PDB file of C-alpha atoms in Angstrom:
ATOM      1  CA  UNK A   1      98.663  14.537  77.943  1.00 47.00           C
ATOM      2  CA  UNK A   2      95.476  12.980  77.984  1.00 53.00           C
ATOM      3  CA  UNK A   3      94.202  10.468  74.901  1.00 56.00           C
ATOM      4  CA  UNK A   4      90.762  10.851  73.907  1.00 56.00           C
ATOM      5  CA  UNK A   5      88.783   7.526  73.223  1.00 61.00           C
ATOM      6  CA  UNK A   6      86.418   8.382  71.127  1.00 60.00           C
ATOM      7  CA  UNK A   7      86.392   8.835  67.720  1.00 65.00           C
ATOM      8  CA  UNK A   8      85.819  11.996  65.693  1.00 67.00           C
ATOM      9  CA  UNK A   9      82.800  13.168  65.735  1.00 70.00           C
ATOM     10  CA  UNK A  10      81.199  15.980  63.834  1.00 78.00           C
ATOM     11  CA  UNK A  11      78.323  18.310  65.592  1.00 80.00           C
ATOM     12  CA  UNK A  12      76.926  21.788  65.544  1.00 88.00           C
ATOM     13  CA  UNK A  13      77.375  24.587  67.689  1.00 90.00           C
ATOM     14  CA  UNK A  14      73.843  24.142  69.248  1.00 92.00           C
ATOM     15  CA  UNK A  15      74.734  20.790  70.150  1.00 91.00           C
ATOM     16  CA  UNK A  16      78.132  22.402  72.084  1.00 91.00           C
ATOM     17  CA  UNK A  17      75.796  24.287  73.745  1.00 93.00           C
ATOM     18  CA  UNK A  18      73.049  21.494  75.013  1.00 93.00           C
ATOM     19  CA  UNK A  19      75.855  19.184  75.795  1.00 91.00           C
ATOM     20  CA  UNK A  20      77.349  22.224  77.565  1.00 92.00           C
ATOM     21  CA  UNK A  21      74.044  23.246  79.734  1.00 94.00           C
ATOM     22  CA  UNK A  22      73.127  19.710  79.750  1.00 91.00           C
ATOM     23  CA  UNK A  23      76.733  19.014  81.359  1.00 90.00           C
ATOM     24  CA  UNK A  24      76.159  21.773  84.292  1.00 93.00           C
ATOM     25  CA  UNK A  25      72.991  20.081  85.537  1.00 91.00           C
ATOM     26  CA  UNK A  26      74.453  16.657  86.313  1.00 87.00           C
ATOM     27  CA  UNK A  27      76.324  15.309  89.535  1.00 87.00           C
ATOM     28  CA  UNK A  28      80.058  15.512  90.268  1.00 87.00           C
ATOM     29  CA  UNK A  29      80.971  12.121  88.856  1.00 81.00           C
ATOM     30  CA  UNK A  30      79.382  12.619  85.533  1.00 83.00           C
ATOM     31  CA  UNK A  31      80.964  16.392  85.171  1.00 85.00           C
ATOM     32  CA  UNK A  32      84.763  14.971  86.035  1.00 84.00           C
ATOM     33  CA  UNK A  33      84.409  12.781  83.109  1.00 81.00           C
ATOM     34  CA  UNK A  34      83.993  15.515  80.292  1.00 83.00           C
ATOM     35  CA  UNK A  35      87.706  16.449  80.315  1.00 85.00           C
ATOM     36  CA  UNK A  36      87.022  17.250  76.515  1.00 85.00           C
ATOM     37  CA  UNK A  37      84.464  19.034  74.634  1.00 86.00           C
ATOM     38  CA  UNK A  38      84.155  16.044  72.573  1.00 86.00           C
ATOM     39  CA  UNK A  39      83.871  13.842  75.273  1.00 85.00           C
ATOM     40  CA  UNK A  40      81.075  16.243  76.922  1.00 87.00           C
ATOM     41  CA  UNK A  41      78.989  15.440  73.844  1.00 89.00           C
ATOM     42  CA  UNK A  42      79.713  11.997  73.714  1.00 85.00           C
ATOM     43  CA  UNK A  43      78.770  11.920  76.796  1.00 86.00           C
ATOM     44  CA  UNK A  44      74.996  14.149  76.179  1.00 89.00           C
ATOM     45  CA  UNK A  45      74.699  12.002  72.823  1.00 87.00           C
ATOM     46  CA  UNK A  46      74.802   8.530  75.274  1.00 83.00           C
ATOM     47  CA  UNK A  47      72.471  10.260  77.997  1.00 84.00           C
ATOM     48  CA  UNK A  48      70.223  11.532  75.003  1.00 86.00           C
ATOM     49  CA  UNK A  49      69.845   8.081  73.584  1.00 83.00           C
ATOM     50  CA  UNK A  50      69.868   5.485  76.080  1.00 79.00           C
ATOM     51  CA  UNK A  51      69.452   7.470  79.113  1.00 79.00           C
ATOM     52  CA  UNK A  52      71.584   8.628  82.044  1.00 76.00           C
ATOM     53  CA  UNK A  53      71.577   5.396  83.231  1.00 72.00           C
ATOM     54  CA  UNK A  54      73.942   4.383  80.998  1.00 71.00           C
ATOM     55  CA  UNK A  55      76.189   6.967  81.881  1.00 73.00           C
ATOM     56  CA  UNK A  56      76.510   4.846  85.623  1.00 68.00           C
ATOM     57  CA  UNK A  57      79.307   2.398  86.228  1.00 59.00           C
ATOM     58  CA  UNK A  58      78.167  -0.692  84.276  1.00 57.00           C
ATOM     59  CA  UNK A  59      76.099  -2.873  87.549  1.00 57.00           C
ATOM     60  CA  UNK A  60      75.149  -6.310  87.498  1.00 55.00           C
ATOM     61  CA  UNK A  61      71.815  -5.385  86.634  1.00 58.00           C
ATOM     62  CA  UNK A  62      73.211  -3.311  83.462  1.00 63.00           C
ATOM     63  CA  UNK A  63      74.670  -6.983  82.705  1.00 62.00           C
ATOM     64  CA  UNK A  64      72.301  -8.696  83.272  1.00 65.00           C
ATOM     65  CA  UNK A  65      70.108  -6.534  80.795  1.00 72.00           C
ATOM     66  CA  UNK A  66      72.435  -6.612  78.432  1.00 71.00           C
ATOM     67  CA  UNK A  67      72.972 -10.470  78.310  1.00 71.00           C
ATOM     68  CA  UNK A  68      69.282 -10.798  78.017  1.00 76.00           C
ATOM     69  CA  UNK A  69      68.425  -8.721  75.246  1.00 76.00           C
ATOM     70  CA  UNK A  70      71.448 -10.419  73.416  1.00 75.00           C
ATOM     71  CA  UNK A  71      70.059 -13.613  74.525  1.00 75.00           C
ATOM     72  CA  UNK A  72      66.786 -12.501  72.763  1.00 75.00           C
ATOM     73  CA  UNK A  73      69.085 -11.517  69.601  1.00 73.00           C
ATOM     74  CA  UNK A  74      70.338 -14.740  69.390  1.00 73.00           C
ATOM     75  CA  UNK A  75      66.838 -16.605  68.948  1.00 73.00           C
ATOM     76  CA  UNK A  76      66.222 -15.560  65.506  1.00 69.00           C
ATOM     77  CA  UNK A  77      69.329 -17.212  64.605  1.00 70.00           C
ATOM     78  CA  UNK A  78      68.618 -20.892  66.052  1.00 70.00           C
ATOM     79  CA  UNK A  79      66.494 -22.753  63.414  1.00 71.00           C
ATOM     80  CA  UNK A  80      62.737 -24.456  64.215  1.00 69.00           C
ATOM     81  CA  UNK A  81      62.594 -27.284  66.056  1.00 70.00           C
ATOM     82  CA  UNK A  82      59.481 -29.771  64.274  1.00 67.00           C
ATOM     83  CA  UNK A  83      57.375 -30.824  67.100  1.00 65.00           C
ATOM     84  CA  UNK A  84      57.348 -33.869  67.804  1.00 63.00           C
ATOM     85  CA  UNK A  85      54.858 -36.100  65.848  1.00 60.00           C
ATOM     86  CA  UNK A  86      52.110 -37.881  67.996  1.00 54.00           C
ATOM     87  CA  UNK A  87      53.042 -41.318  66.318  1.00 53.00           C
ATOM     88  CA  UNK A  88      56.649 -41.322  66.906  1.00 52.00           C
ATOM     89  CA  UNK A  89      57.179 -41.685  70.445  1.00 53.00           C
ATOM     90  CA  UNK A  90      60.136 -39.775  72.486  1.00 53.00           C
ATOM     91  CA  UNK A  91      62.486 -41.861  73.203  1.00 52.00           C
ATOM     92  CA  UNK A  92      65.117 -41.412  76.005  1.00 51.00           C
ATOM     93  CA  UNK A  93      68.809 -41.049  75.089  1.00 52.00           C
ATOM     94  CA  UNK A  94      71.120 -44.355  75.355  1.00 51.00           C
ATOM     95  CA  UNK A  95      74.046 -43.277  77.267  1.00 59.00           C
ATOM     96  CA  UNK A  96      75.776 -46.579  75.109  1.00 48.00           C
ATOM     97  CA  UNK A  97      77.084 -46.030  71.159  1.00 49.00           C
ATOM     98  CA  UNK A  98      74.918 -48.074  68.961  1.00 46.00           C
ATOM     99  CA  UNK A  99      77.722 -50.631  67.157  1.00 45.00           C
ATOM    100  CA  UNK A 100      77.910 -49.658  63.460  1.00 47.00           C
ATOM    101  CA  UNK A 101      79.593 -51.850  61.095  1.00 50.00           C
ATOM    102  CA  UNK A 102      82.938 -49.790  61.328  1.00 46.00           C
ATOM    103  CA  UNK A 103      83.304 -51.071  64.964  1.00 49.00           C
ATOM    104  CA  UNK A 104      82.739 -54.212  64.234  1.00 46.00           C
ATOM    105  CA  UNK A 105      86.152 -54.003  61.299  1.00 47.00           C
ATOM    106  CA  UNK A 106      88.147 -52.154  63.582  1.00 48.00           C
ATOM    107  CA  UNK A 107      87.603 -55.378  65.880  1.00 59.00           C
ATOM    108  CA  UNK A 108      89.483 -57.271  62.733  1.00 77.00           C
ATOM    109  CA  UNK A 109      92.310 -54.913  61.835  1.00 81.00           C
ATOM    110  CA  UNK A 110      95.674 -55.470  62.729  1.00 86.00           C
ATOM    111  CA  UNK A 111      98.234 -52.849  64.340  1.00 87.00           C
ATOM    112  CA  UNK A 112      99.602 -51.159  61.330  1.00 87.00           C
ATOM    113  CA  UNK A 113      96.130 -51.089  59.896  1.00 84.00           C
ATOM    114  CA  UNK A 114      94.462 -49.136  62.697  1.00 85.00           C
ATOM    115  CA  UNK A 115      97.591 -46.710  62.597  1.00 87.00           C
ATOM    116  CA  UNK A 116      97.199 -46.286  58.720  1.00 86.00           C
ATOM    117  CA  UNK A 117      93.472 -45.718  59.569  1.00 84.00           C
ATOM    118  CA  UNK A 118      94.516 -43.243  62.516  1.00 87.00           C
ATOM    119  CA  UNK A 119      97.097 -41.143  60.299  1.00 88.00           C
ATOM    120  CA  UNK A 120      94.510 -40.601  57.624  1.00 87.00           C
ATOM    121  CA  UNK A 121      91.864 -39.426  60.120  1.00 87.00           C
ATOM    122  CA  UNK A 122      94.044 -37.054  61.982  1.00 87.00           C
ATOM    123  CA  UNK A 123      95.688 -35.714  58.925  1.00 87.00           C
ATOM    124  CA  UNK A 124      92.580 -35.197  56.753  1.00 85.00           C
ATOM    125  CA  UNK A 125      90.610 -33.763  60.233  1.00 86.00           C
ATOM    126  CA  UNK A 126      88.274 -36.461  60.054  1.00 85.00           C
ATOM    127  CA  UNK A 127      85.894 -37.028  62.288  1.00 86.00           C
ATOM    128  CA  UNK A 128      85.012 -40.942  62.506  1.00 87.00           C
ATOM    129  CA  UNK A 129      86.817 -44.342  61.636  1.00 86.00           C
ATOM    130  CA  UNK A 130      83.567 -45.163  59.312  1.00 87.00           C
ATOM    131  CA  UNK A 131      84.597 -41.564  57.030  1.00 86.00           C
ATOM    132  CA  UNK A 132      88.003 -42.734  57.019  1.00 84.00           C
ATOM    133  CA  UNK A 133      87.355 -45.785  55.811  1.00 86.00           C
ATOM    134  CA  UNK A 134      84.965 -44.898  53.113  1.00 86.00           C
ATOM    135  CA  UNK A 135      87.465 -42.789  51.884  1.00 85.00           C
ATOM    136  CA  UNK A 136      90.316 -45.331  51.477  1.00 85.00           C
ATOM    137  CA  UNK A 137      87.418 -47.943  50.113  1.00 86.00           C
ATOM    138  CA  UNK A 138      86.724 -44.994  47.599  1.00 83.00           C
ATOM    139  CA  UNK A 139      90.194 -44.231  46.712  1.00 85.00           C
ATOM    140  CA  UNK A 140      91.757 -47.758  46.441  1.00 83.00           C
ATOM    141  CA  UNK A 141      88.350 -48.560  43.966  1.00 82.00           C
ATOM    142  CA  UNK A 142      89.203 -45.407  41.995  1.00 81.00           C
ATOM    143  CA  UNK A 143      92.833 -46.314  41.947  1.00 83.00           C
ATOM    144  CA  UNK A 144      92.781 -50.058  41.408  1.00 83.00           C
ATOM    145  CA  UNK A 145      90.156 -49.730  38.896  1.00 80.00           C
ATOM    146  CA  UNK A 146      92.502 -47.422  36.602  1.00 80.00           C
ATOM    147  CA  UNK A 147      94.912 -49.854  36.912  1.00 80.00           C
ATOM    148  CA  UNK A 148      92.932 -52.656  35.795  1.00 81.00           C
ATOM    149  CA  UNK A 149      92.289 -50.322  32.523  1.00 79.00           C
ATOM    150  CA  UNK A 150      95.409 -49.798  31.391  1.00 69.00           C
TER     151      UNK A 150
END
């Protein structure tokens, strides 16, 4: 017993009958794949629509196609990139990191300190030393400060 891929579908008797005389007119290959009547219209429905081309085995070139009108989807999605302004000039990537003061603390902070600092970031999914520790300044002020208070 075969399983039919497709889902329901719902169509009149004149569209039985184009599939049907639609169906006798093409080749071998595309006849042995109508093993149902609802296939057989599936099958018309596709040609009707998007051609008998689409009906082939998928080729590269179908792929190809396909990958570049989805390509051409996907540019309404990116955002607008400002040109550049004539007074800024371009400048080149550094392949170096710029130091930031959080390098320069991390220099100064002992073992147990950097694997405090290490925990936190991993746990909280942080993603730089400088985020972790404006957190634990933020905290500690927060905390400290209430206890100072009381």
């Amino acid at each position: 017993m075969t399983i039919n891929p497709l889902p329901p579908q719902a169509y009149t008797k004149e569209t039985t009958k184009q599939a049907y005389d639609w169906l006798m007119n093409q080749p071998e290959h595309i006849r042995s794949l109508a093993t149902s009547m609802d296939i057989a219209v599936n099958l018309y429905l596709t040609a009707k629509r998007h051609g008998t081309d689409a009906l082939e085995r998928p080729s590269i070139q179908n792929f190809q196609k396909e990958l570049k009108s989805l390509a051409g989807l996907m540019e309404e999605f990116k955002p607008p990139t400002p040109p550049p302004s004539a007074a800024a000039p371009v400048m080149a990537p550094s392949q170096a990191p710029t130091p930031t003061a959080v390098t320069s603390h991390n220099r100064n902070l002992d073992a147990k300190s950097t694997e405090m600092l290490n925990e936190i970031k991993s746990g909280l999914n942080l993603s730089s030393d400088e985020e972790v520790l404006r957190l634990l300044i933020s905290t500690g002020y927060y905390q400290l400060k209430a206890l100072i208070k009381k």
